[in-house]
């Protein structure tokens, strides 16, 4: 083939240029010819002339773009044909490439250019022939190299694109990529600026980073604001080109990148070291946030650059991990940097790199919507939806864990970093690794389990930053991952799992953590409702216990937590907007359009769906949480009365403010000050229930002054029983909107809504709404989804709390009962007992609403005679008595049918016993003497005294059985017949005579451990049931003042030993009933003594519950005392100490030996740990001293009884215990670094327990003698220290009230022991304590006083008027004084409408992170289950706690039960076997115990309270 044929000139002389058109023709001709030529050595000389002319300045610098384009096209052909030796000098090559780089390549950005074909040809030739490599032959070509990279990326990025916006062809991207790969791969060096440009392309996925420079020199950075918004479904071409370059030559790029990142990171690190001051040798604590504050970190500019660089590392790992092989070790070294900011950046970067998260970050977190319906299911395809956003979809091309095991191991070691910021970032990182399965690369089972275990550990970290980060990590998982990953180790009820530790965070000491954890838990459960409803056992095991964990936070005694609980309960667990139908997509799937959502909403029954969720929640609650659930419903009714009073007072207040002429409600009684005072009182009551009482009080005043009558009406709509659910929700929404949008400046406060909404939640009838009743009844009848039992339980509670909502359905209940009435041949349905109880409760309030037709009354009579279980008969009698018009005749007929022909074992004999029990209680006057005698004969002779299954076991056999046989049931009902007879006895004068045999029978059952048969052959399981029932019936009788007077002190001491019964169910059942009655203020003060006998309790749960309850009651009395304006302030718990010493004096285990006395010191220490504070310790010590100034009164009265303790022996015991108490109190004082103050008054002890020592000489002798053996003091000191250490060793941080130094730090400052004391007085402090000596000497009296006028050892005291007041305050009064004070306090409480809420131990330290909270109080059945401190907050007000009954003088006809000659062995836990050393758990519960009805009418007996002992016919609490 011949050489080049073109021979026309392309250059010209100056002044004679070639016309542009001609020049273009010649260049086109030349270009066309050369394109068709191949590389051949023999024809190269033919290109010499043309090659020289083409690099002429006239062509290269020509003004016409076409000339330049054609010239460049010809030049690349010359380079192609002459390769590998270009026929140009270095300068000519520079000019050639300068033309191409500055003119041709930028023109590629405009595909519409007329010469775009020539531009594309130039690019393709450079890429194909690799003539671009000639740049390396040009001296100082770095600028050209940099410009090549910059212009190529600019073209692809669109920053130089034409205004027409035409898209580039794919060839441009491919050829540019090939050209740049050639440059990087085969060039000897690449300028750092070119590396910067490549690196900058990876920031195009992070719009925020594009606002600044990427390189070290900002002037060299690439800033392209047009790329801030990216197409989510495709990557930018410039990004793809940079990615391809890096992956094509990873080894070369790895070196360049290593140098790049080394320069940036080292520069920043060096700068921080140069600016760092000289470090101190003193090391900060590991957990301090400022552990690195002594190191001057990088500047803000450096940090900004570092963050950008670390963001680049994230994106580089996603795009081209091979280039980071030398950078990862540098990043690993950062993990150990001294500067905390560098470590933090490295830790965050490592977590994202392993997770495959790029610079664009994570996709939007999953939404856990608890109100969505239907709830998310594990099979829901939406859970598997893959994000279409390529930028935010986690992706890791290589498994980092296997590619860089050493770096990954170093990263895992950051969990032990001393800085909480690092640990928090590390926690976030491992959460992302788990959620993304290491960027899709996958995790081995071992690696995943390790990360889950670490996440669980971080949830319990000591620093709140780490814990809140861990909670947020769990929130980032979708429901499927929570189940499959986090739930694999176990659910919320299994200790040590992620879910259980997350549940512990609901009680965290930091409010932010509590809030986020509780909301997250509730959302998880809400999303799982669908699976729970479907019966998924796996989901039930994992998350079924979440509501219990949340509701149990009610016991933390924190108003902030309770307010949060209300919000979570009504916004997450049971969302007010549930069921909210899920929005359907706009696309048609499988032939169904989005209209299917509307059809679903039309056909579903929202009330039934909502009710099902309520029942599911209640069904899976544990006992404590269930009590809270029902307490919250009972609270609504009590707060309803208070809110009604508040609204009424708001209206009255504003009427006064508006003036008499504008009053709309008539003349308001009382003065303006009275109205304001009344409003202030109820506002303060509400404020005390809210987190910030002062702010809440101010907000409630603001609302009152707004005088928004519409808001008042909306609140009433929310509370009204006749409001359906939709009405209530609409009223609540409108109220919320009115408060938020109110133009009033007073409503502008941001806290007004936060204050009012918790109260609206509490007073609104949300759960027990009338709209839910039909669905509850449906589930109770059909047992659909196994919810019948819960539905029955809820119906019972509704009938007791809000029977008004049953008005529309009571006829249906009665009709069902009538149709299912039993007979001799037919039994009733199992659910009849619940329906009858609901009916009985409703009938008690609305008797006119109950049917009175003959068929219904006959049906009730059939239940009374043939009902099963016997409780059915009892409730049927209650319905008859409440609603029938002919009750007298029906009562006589029932009594006749039950007594005539009665025989044990006959059909319905248990029902007849239950009927008789209710008849003697409700209708004693309607029963004639013949019927009464027959009933008593049946109860005693035919049932109680008969043993039809004689025991073959030893006489002292005694045990509990979880089941109860027919004979035991019969005896229990017979015993209740006798008790109900004296409960309803109308004449107080003859009551002692009538009650004497019954009291003796109860005393015998308790004293002889349940044995009643003369042959001592009662079955052991019957004895435990009978003993427990007798003890509880004793308590029930003592709720009446006239009956309590018949219980002698000696019988009371025997009753107290039931708390030390050898069977746990007996102790639990008795204590639960005792605490319930004490909470309801139904028992006298002396019953507070009994719980202190639990010092040796071996059951940790029972002990902890009782400890919490005691602290709660002590706090209540303390608050009443602080708020009382009367000088007769309550000292109930303090004065109980004297009763405790008296009880210990007569304890069957008492022995005066040194070892036994030290054992008895446990009772005193148990009392002090739960009652004593720095404020009342002086009073307790004074009481202990006063005991030594008295004699025992019990032995003086009952010394003639067989086996009774003699008076002298009892006195001696009392003095031993007084000295023991004093020395224990002094040791307790020293251990806590407190100081006992001298009291100016003299306390009067209970006259039924103590009598004064008449002889001065005898009193002086007793006072000066120390009754304790010498070894007792050392034993008490060791015991006290051991018990304190044991309490500390339980890992609890909660403290008893006033125990501010329980950690022992102050105890170390007081190590000196006390000498053996005689009856010395307390330490008297004058003014402030001295720093050198905290004990002030007792001043000597100036003159001798008589012993009875001076407190021995305490010195002379002035008797001023103030002292007299104190004496009145501390004196324990007779019953008449108590009655007077009770009336005064009730009147004061009535004026305030509601009294202070019962609180728990106020000094509880909430620093414990993983604390087991225990409930204080009994778990009662039926309507008593919900009873709590809110019961005393009705319109009549709360009885003052201080007005509990005191001991009275012995009644003239008080019976002293005769003790049996055959004494049974002691069954106390201490006597039976020495238990291990008790470790009192100082946990604190918000609610002390369940309460009975505080507003029940006095001297009126209903069957409400009688239900309490029906549980003995099944299983009492704690039996299992």
Short mmCIF file of N, CA, C and O in Angstrom, two decimals, residues 428-484:
data_model
loop_
_atom_site.label_atom_id
_atom_site.label_comp_id
_atom_site.label_asym_id
_atom_site.label_seq_id
_atom_site.Cartn_x
_atom_site.Cartn_y
_atom_site.Cartn_z
N UNK A 428 -23.21 1.40 68.61
CA UNK A 428 -23.94 1.70 67.38
C UNK A 428 -23.38 0.89 66.21
O UNK A 428 -24.13 0.39 65.37
N UNK A 429 -22.07 0.77 66.18
CA UNK A 429 -21.43 0.03 65.09
C UNK A 429 -21.79 -1.43 65.08
O UNK A 429 -22.14 -1.99 64.02
N UNK A 430 -21.74 -2.10 66.22
CA UNK A 430 -22.06 -3.53 66.21
C UNK A 430 -23.54 -3.75 65.92
O UNK A 430 -23.92 -4.78 65.36
N UNK A 431 -24.37 -2.77 66.32
CA UNK A 431 -25.77 -2.90 65.96
C UNK A 431 -25.97 -2.86 64.46
O UNK A 431 -26.78 -3.63 63.91
N UNK A 432 -25.24 -2.00 63.79
CA UNK A 432 -25.36 -1.95 62.33
C UNK A 432 -24.79 -3.21 61.69
O UNK A 432 -25.31 -3.68 60.67
N UNK A 433 -23.72 -3.73 62.26
CA UNK A 433 -23.16 -4.98 61.72
C UNK A 433 -24.19 -6.10 61.82
O UNK A 433 -24.38 -6.89 60.89
N UNK A 434 -24.87 -6.17 62.95
CA UNK A 434 -25.89 -7.21 63.13
C UNK A 434 -27.07 -6.98 62.19
O UNK A 434 -27.56 -7.92 61.56
N UNK A 435 -27.52 -5.74 62.11
CA UNK A 435 -28.71 -5.45 61.31
C UNK A 435 -28.47 -5.70 59.83
O UNK A 435 -29.38 -6.13 59.10
N UNK A 436 -27.25 -5.42 59.35
CA UNK A 436 -26.95 -5.58 57.92
C UNK A 436 -26.28 -6.89 57.59
O UNK A 436 -25.95 -7.14 56.42
N UNK A 437 -26.07 -7.75 58.62
CA UNK A 437 -25.33 -9.00 58.42
C UNK A 437 -23.99 -8.71 57.76
O UNK A 437 -23.60 -9.31 56.75
N UNK A 438 -23.26 -7.77 58.34
CA UNK A 438 -21.94 -7.35 57.86
C UNK A 438 -22.00 -6.91 56.41
O UNK A 438 -21.19 -7.31 55.57
N UNK A 439 -22.96 -6.07 56.10
CA UNK A 439 -23.08 -5.53 54.76
C UNK A 439 -23.52 -6.54 53.73
O UNK A 439 -23.25 -6.39 52.54
N UNK A 440 -24.23 -7.56 54.17
CA UNK A 440 -24.69 -8.59 53.26
C UNK A 440 -23.69 -9.70 53.05
O UNK A 440 -24.00 -10.71 52.40
N UNK A 441 -22.47 -9.55 53.60
CA UNK A 441 -21.47 -10.60 53.46
C UNK A 441 -21.76 -11.79 54.35
O UNK A 441 -21.28 -12.90 54.10
N UNK A 442 -22.55 -11.58 55.40
CA UNK A 442 -22.93 -12.67 56.28
C UNK A 442 -22.02 -12.76 57.50
O UNK A 442 -20.85 -12.40 57.45
N UNK A 443 -22.61 -13.22 58.59
CA UNK A 443 -21.88 -13.43 59.84
C UNK A 443 -21.96 -14.90 60.22
O UNK A 443 -23.00 -15.54 60.06
N UNK A 444 -20.87 -15.42 60.74
CA UNK A 444 -20.92 -16.78 61.26
C UNK A 444 -21.76 -16.80 62.53
O UNK A 444 -21.97 -15.77 63.17
N UNK A 445 -22.21 -17.98 62.90
CA UNK A 445 -23.03 -18.09 64.11
C UNK A 445 -22.27 -17.61 65.34
O UNK A 445 -22.82 -16.93 66.20
N UNK A 446 -21.00 -17.93 65.38
CA UNK A 446 -20.18 -17.53 66.52
C UNK A 446 -20.02 -16.01 66.58
O UNK A 446 -20.15 -15.40 67.66
N UNK A 447 -19.73 -15.39 65.43
CA UNK A 447 -19.58 -13.94 65.41
C UNK A 447 -20.88 -13.24 65.77
O UNK A 447 -20.89 -12.24 66.51
N UNK A 448 -22.01 -13.75 65.26
CA UNK A 448 -23.29 -13.11 65.55
C UNK A 448 -23.64 -13.24 67.02
O UNK A 448 -24.09 -12.28 67.65
N UNK A 449 -23.43 -14.41 67.60
CA UNK A 449 -23.72 -14.60 69.02
C UNK A 449 -22.84 -13.70 69.89
O UNK A 449 -23.30 -13.17 70.91
N UNK A 450 -21.60 -13.52 69.47
CA UNK A 450 -20.70 -12.66 70.24
C UNK A 450 -21.19 -11.22 70.22
O UNK A 450 -21.19 -10.53 71.25
N UNK A 451 -21.59 -10.75 69.06
CA UNK A 451 -22.06 -9.38 68.96
C UNK A 451 -23.35 -9.18 69.73
O UNK A 451 -23.56 -8.14 70.37
N UNK A 452 -24.24 -10.16 69.69
CA UNK A 452 -25.50 -10.05 70.45
C UNK A 452 -25.21 -10.00 71.94
O UNK A 452 -25.81 -9.23 72.70
N UNK A 453 -24.26 -10.84 72.39
CA UNK A 453 -23.88 -10.82 73.80
C UNK A 453 -23.28 -9.48 74.19
O UNK A 453 -23.57 -8.94 75.27
N UNK A 454 -22.46 -8.91 73.30
CA UNK A 454 -21.88 -7.59 73.60
C UNK A 454 -22.94 -6.51 73.63
O UNK A 454 -22.89 -5.59 74.46
N UNK A 455 -23.90 -6.59 72.74
CA UNK A 455 -25.00 -5.61 72.74
C UNK A 455 -25.78 -5.69 74.04
O UNK A 455 -26.16 -4.66 74.62
N UNK A 456 -26.01 -6.90 74.51
CA UNK A 456 -26.70 -7.08 75.79
C UNK A 456 -25.89 -6.45 76.92
O UNK A 456 -26.46 -5.80 77.80
N UNK A 457 -24.58 -6.62 76.88
CA UNK A 457 -23.74 -6.02 77.91
C UNK A 457 -23.76 -4.50 77.84
O UNK A 457 -23.75 -3.82 78.87
N UNK A 458 -23.80 -3.96 76.65
CA UNK A 458 -23.84 -2.50 76.51
C UNK A 458 -25.15 -1.92 77.00
O UNK A 458 -25.19 -0.78 77.45
N UNK A 459 -26.22 -2.69 76.93
CA UNK A 459 -27.50 -2.22 77.46
C UNK A 459 -27.45 -2.00 78.96
O UNK A 459 -28.27 -1.27 79.52
N UNK A 460 -26.50 -2.66 79.62
CA UNK A 460 -26.37 -2.52 81.07
C UNK A 460 -25.08 -1.80 81.44
O UNK A 460 -24.59 -1.94 82.56
N UNK A 461 -24.51 -1.04 80.52
CA UNK A 461 -23.27 -0.33 80.79
C UNK A 461 -23.47 0.69 81.90
O UNK A 461 -24.58 1.16 82.15
N UNK A 462 -22.36 1.03 82.55
CA UNK A 462 -22.46 1.96 83.68
C UNK A 462 -22.75 3.38 83.25
O UNK A 462 -23.23 4.18 84.04
N UNK A 463 -22.47 3.71 82.00
CA UNK A 463 -22.67 5.07 81.52
C UNK A 463 -23.96 5.18 80.73
O UNK A 463 -24.28 4.32 79.92
N UNK A 464 -24.68 6.26 80.97
CA UNK A 464 -25.98 6.41 80.32
C UNK A 464 -25.86 6.65 78.82
O UNK A 464 -26.75 6.29 78.06
N UNK A 465 -24.74 7.24 78.35
CA UNK A 465 -24.58 7.44 76.91
C UNK A 465 -24.54 6.11 76.18
O UNK A 465 -25.08 5.98 75.07
N UNK A 466 -23.87 5.15 76.78
CA UNK A 466 -23.76 3.84 76.16
C UNK A 466 -25.11 3.13 76.19
O UNK A 466 -25.52 2.51 75.20
N UNK A 467 -25.81 3.24 77.29
CA UNK A 467 -27.09 2.55 77.40
C UNK A 467 -28.11 3.11 76.41
O UNK A 467 -28.85 2.36 75.77
N UNK A 468 -28.15 4.43 76.28
CA UNK A 468 -29.12 5.00 75.35
C UNK A 468 -28.74 4.66 73.92
O UNK A 468 -29.62 4.42 73.06
N UNK A 469 -27.44 4.58 73.62
CA UNK A 469 -27.02 4.15 72.28
C UNK A 469 -27.45 2.71 72.02
O UNK A 469 -27.90 2.38 70.90
N UNK A 470 -27.33 1.86 73.02
CA UNK A 470 -27.74 0.47 72.85
C UNK A 470 -29.24 0.35 72.64
O UNK A 470 -29.70 -0.46 71.82
N UNK A 471 -30.02 1.15 73.35
CA UNK A 471 -31.47 1.13 73.16
C UNK A 471 -31.82 1.55 71.73
O UNK A 471 -32.68 0.95 71.07
N UNK A 472 -31.14 2.58 71.25
CA UNK A 472 -31.42 3.04 69.89
C UNK A 472 -30.96 2.03 68.84
O UNK A 472 -31.53 1.97 67.75
N UNK A 473 -29.95 1.27 69.17
CA UNK A 473 -29.53 0.21 68.26
C UNK A 473 -30.64 -0.82 68.09
O UNK A 473 -30.97 -1.24 66.98
N UNK A 474 -31.24 -1.23 69.20
CA UNK A 474 -32.33 -2.20 69.11
C UNK A 474 -33.49 -1.61 68.32
O UNK A 474 -34.16 -2.31 67.55
N UNK A 475 -33.73 -0.31 68.48
CA UNK A 475 -34.82 0.33 67.74
C UNK A 475 -34.57 0.37 66.24
O UNK A 475 -35.51 0.54 65.46
N UNK A 476 -33.32 0.19 65.83
CA UNK A 476 -33.01 0.23 64.40
C UNK A 476 -33.30 -1.09 63.69
O UNK A 476 -33.23 -1.15 62.47
N UNK A 477 -33.63 -2.14 64.44
CA UNK A 477 -33.94 -3.43 63.84
C UNK A 477 -35.41 -3.47 63.44
O UNK A 477 -36.27 -2.89 64.11
N UNK A 478 -35.69 -4.18 62.37
CA UNK A 478 -37.09 -4.41 62.05
C UNK A 478 -37.60 -5.59 62.87
O UNK A 478 -36.83 -6.30 63.53
N UNK A 479 -38.90 -5.80 62.82
CA UNK A 479 -39.51 -6.82 63.68
C UNK A 479 -38.96 -8.21 63.37
O UNK A 479 -38.73 -9.01 64.28
N UNK A 480 -38.73 -8.50 62.11
CA UNK A 480 -38.22 -9.83 61.75
C UNK A 480 -36.84 -10.07 62.35
O UNK A 480 -36.55 -11.14 62.87
N UNK A 481 -35.97 -9.05 62.29
CA UNK A 481 -34.63 -9.21 62.84
C UNK A 481 -34.65 -9.28 64.36
O UNK A 481 -33.83 -9.95 64.97
N UNK A 482 -35.56 -8.54 64.97
CA UNK A 482 -35.69 -8.63 66.43
C UNK A 482 -36.01 -10.06 66.84
O UNK A 482 -35.47 -10.59 67.82
N UNK A 483 -36.88 -10.69 66.09
CA UNK A 483 -37.27 -12.06 66.42
C UNK A 483 -36.16 -13.05 66.08
O UNK A 483 -35.78 -13.90 66.89
N UNK A 484 -35.63 -12.94 64.85
CA UNK A 484 -34.69 -13.97 64.37
C UNK A 484 -33.28 -13.80 64.90
O UNK A 484 -32.55 -14.78 65.06
#
